[in-house]
Short mmCIF file of C-alpha atoms and ligand atoms in Angstrom, two decimals:
data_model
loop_
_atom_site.label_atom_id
_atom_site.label_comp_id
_atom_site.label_asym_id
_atom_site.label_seq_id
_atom_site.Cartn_x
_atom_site.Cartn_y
_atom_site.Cartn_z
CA UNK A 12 -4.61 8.10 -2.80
CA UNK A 13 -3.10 4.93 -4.19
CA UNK A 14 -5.43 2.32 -6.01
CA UNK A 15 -3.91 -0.94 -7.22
CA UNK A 16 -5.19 -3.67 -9.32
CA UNK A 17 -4.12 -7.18 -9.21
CA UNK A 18 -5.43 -8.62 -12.92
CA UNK A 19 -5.18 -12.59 -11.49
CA UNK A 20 -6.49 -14.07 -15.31
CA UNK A 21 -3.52 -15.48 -17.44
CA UNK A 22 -5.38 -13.39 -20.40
CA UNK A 23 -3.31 -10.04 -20.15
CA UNK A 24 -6.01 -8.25 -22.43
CA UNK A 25 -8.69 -10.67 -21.56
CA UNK A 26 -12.07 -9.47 -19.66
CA UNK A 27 -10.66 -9.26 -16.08
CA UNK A 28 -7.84 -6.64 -17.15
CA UNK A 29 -10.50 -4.53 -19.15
CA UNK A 30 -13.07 -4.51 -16.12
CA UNK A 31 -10.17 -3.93 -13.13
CA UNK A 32 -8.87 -1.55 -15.66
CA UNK A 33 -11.72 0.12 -15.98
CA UNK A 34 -12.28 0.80 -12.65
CA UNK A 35 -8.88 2.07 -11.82
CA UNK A 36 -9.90 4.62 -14.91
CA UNK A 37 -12.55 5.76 -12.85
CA UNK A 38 -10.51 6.27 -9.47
CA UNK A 39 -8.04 8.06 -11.52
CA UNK A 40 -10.44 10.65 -12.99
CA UNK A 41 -10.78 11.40 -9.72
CA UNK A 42 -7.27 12.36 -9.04
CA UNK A 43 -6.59 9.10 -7.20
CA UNK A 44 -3.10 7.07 -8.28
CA UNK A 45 -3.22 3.71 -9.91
CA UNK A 46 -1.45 1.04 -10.80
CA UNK A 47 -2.48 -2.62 -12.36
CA UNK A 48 -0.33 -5.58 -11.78
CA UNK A 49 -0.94 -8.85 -14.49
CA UNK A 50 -0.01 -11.86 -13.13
CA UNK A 51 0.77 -12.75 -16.39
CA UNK A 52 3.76 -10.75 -16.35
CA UNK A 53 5.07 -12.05 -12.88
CA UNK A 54 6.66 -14.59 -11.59
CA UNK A 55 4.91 -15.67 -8.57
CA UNK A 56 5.23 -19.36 -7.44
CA UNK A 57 2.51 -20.68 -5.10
CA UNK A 58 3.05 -21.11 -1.46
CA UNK A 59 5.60 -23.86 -0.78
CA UNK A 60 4.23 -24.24 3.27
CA UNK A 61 7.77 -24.15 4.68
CA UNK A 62 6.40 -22.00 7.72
CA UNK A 63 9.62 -20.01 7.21
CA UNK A 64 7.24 -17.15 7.46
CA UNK A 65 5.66 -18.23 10.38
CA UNK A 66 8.97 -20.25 12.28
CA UNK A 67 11.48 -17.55 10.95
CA UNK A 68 12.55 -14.22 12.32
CA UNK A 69 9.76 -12.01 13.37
CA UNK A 70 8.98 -9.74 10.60
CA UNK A 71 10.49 -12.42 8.13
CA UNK A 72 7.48 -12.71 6.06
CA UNK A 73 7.84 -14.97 2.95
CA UNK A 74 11.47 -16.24 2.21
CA UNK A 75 10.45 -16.72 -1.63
CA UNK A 76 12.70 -15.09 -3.27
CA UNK A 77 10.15 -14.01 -6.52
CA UNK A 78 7.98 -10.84 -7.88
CA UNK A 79 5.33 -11.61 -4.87
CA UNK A 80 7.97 -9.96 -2.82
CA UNK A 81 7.31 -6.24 -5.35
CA UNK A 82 3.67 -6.84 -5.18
CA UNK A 83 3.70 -7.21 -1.47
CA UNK A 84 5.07 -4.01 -1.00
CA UNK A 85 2.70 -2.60 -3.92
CA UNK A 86 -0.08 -3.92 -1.62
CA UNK A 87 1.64 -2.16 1.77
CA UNK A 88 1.77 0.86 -0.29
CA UNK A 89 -1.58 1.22 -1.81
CA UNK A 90 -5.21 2.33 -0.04
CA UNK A 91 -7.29 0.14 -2.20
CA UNK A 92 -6.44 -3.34 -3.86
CA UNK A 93 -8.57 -3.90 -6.77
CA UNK A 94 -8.44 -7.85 -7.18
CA UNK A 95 -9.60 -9.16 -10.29
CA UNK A 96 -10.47 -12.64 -11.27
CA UNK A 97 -12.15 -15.02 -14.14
CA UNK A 98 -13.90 -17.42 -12.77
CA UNK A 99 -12.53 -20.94 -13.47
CA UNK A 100 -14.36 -23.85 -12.46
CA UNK A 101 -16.93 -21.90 -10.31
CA UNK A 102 -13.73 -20.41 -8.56
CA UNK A 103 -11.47 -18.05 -8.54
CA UNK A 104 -8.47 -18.66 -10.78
CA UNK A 105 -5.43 -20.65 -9.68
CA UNK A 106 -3.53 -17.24 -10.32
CA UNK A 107 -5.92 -15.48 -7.61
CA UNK A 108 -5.50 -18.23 -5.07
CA UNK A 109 -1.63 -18.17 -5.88
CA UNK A 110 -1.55 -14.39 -4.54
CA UNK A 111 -4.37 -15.74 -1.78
CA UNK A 112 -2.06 -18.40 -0.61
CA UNK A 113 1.24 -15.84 -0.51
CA UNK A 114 -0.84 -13.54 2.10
CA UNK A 115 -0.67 -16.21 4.85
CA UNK A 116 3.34 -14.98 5.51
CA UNK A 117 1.63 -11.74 6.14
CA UNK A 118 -0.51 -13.26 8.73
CA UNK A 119 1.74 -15.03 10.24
CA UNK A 120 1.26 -14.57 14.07
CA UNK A 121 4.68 -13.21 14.37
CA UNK A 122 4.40 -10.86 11.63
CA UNK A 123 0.94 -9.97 12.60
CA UNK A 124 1.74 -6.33 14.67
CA UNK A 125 3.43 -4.95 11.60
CA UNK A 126 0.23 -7.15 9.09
CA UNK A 127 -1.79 -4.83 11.19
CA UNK A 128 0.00 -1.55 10.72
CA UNK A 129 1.02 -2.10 6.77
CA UNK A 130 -1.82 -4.43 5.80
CA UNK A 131 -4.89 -4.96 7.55
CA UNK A 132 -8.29 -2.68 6.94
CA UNK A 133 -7.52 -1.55 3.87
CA UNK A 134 -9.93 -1.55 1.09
CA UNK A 135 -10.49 -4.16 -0.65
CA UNK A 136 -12.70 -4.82 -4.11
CA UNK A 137 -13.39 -8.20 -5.98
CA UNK A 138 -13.89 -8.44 -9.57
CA UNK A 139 -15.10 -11.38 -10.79
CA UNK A 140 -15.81 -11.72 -14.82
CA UNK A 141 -17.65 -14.92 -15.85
CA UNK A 142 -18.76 -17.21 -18.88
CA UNK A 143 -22.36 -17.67 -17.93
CA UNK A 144 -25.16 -15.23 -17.96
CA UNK A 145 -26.57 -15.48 -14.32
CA UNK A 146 -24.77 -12.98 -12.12
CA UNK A 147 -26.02 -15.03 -9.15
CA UNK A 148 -24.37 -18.29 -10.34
CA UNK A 149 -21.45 -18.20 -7.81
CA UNK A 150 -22.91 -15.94 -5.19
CA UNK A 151 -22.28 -18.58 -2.16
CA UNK A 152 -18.43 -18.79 -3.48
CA UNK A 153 -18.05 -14.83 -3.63
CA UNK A 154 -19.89 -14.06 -0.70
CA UNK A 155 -17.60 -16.93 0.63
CA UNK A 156 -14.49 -15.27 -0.55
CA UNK A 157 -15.58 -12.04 0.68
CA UNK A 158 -15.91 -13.40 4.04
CA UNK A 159 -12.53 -14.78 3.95
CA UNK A 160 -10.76 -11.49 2.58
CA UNK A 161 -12.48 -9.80 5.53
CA UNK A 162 -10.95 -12.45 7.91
CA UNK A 163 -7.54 -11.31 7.08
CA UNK A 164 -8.76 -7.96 7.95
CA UNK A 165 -9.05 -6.16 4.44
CA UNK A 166 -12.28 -3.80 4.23
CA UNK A 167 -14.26 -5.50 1.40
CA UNK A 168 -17.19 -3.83 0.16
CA UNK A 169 -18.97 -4.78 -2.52
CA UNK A 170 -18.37 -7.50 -5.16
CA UNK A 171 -17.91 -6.59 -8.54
CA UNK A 172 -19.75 -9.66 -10.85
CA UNK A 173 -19.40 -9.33 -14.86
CA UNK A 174 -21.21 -12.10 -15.76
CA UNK A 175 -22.39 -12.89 -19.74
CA UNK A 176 -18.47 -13.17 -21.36
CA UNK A 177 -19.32 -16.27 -23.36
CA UNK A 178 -21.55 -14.18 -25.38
CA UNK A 179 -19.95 -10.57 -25.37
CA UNK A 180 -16.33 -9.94 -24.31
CA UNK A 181 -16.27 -6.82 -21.33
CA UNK A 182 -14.78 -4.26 -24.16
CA UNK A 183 -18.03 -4.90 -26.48
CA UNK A 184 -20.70 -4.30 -23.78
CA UNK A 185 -21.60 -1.11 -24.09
CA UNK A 186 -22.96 -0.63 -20.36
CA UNK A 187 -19.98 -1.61 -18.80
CA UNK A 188 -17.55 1.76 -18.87
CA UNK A 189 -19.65 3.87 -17.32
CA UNK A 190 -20.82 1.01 -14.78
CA UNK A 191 -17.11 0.39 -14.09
CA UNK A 192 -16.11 4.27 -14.11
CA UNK A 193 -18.78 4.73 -11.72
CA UNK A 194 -17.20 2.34 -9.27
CA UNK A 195 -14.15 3.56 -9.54
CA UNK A 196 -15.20 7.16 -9.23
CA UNK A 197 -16.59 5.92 -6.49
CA UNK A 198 -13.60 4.49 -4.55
CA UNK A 199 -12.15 7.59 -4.41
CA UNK A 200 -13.54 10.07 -1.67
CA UNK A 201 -13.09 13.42 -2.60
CA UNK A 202 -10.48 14.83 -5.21
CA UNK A 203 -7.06 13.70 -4.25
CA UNK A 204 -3.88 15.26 -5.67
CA UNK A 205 -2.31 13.18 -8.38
C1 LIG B 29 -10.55 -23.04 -17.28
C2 LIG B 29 -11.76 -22.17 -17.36
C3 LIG B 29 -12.80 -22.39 -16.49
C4 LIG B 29 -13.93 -21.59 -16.52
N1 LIG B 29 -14.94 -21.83 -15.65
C5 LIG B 29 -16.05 -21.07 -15.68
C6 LIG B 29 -17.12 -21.32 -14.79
O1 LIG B 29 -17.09 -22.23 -13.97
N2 LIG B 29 -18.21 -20.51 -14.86
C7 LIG B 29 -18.30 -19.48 -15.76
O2 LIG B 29 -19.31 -18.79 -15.77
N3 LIG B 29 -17.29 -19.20 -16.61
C8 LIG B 29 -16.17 -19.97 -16.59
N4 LIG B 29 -15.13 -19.70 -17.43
C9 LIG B 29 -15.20 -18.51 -18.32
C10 LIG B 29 -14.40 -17.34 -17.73
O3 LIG B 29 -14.73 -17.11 -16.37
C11 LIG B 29 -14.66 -16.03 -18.47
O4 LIG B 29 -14.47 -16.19 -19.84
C12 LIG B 29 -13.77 -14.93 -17.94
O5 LIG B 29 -14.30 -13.69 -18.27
C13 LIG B 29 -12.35 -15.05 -18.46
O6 LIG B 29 -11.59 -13.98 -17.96
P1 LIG B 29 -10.28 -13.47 -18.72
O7 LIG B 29 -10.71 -12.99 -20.08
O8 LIG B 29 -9.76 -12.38 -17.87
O9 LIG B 29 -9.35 -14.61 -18.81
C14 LIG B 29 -14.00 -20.52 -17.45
C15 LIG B 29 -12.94 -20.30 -18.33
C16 LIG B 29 -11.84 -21.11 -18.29
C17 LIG B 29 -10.69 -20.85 -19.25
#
């Protein structure tokens, strides 16, 4: 089994990449195979809307030629995306909607048979780490961006909310490895060979 995490925070060892992570720590405990892509390391421009992906050769997807095109196939390739974000602005990051944006070539109508082969129903889980206390603050936007993750057809179950990083940084809190092991234990269904 093949768990990826997308850490979408321009903070390669900020709170986002020690919570996703953490997570993938507990999947692979489990046997299960895992990977963690920073953004911070790529070089992934945002969506230019040419429609190439949509007006181009079926099974074109996205003509950009950048590191999107490595982490599309890392996506193809893996059972469970683990997609991590800080929230900015009572958002997701601009990083997050970057990789958001770069999905629509693999929903493009013409693409959509193999989309739905490679892509569609597979697991997804949001991580979202935040400044302020209240876990609840930005419910409506992640129950929002749930909703829209499920619309392109990933599996979302629940979402992950760190909340309280403007007082304690994730890799000071002492409940939060075996909280995070624990769902990542948990993503993995039985023991898998590694
Ligand atoms: C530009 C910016 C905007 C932010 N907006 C919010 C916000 O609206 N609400 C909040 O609770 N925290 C906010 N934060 C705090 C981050 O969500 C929080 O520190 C997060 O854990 C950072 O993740 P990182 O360490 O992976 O970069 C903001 C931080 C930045 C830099």
């Amino acid at each position: 089994m093949k768990i990826i995490g997308i850490i979408a925070s321009p903070r390669k060892e900020g709170n986002t990449a020690w919570v996703v992570n953490a997570i993938l720590g507990g999947a692979k405990d489990q046997g299960a195979e895992t990977q963690s892509w920073y953004f911070s390391d790529l070089d992934i421009g945002p969506c230019r809307g040419c429609l190439c992906c949509h007006n181009g050769e079926r099974d074109q997807g996205c003509i950009i030629d950048d590191d999107m095109q490595d982490l599309y196939g890392a996506i193809e390739g893996a059972d469970t995306i683990v997609l991590g974000s800080p929230v900015y602005m009572g958002q997701m990051s601009a990083q997050a909607k970057i990789v958001t944006d770069r999905l629509f070539a693999q929903i493009s109508p013409r693409f959509s048979p193999y989309y739905k082969e490679k892509t569609a129903k597979k697991k997804m889980v949001l991580v979202f780490t935040q400044g302020n206390p209240d876990p609840g603050m930005f419910r409506v936007y992640f129950d929002y961006t749930k909703h829209m993750f499920q619309l392109l057809e990933f599996d979302v179950g629940e979402v992950v909310v760190v909340a309280g990083m403007r007082e304690k940084p994730a890799r000071e809190r002492e409940d939060l490895p075996v909280l995070m092991k624990t769902i990542g234990s948990s993503l993995v269904p039985e023991q898998s060979p590694r």
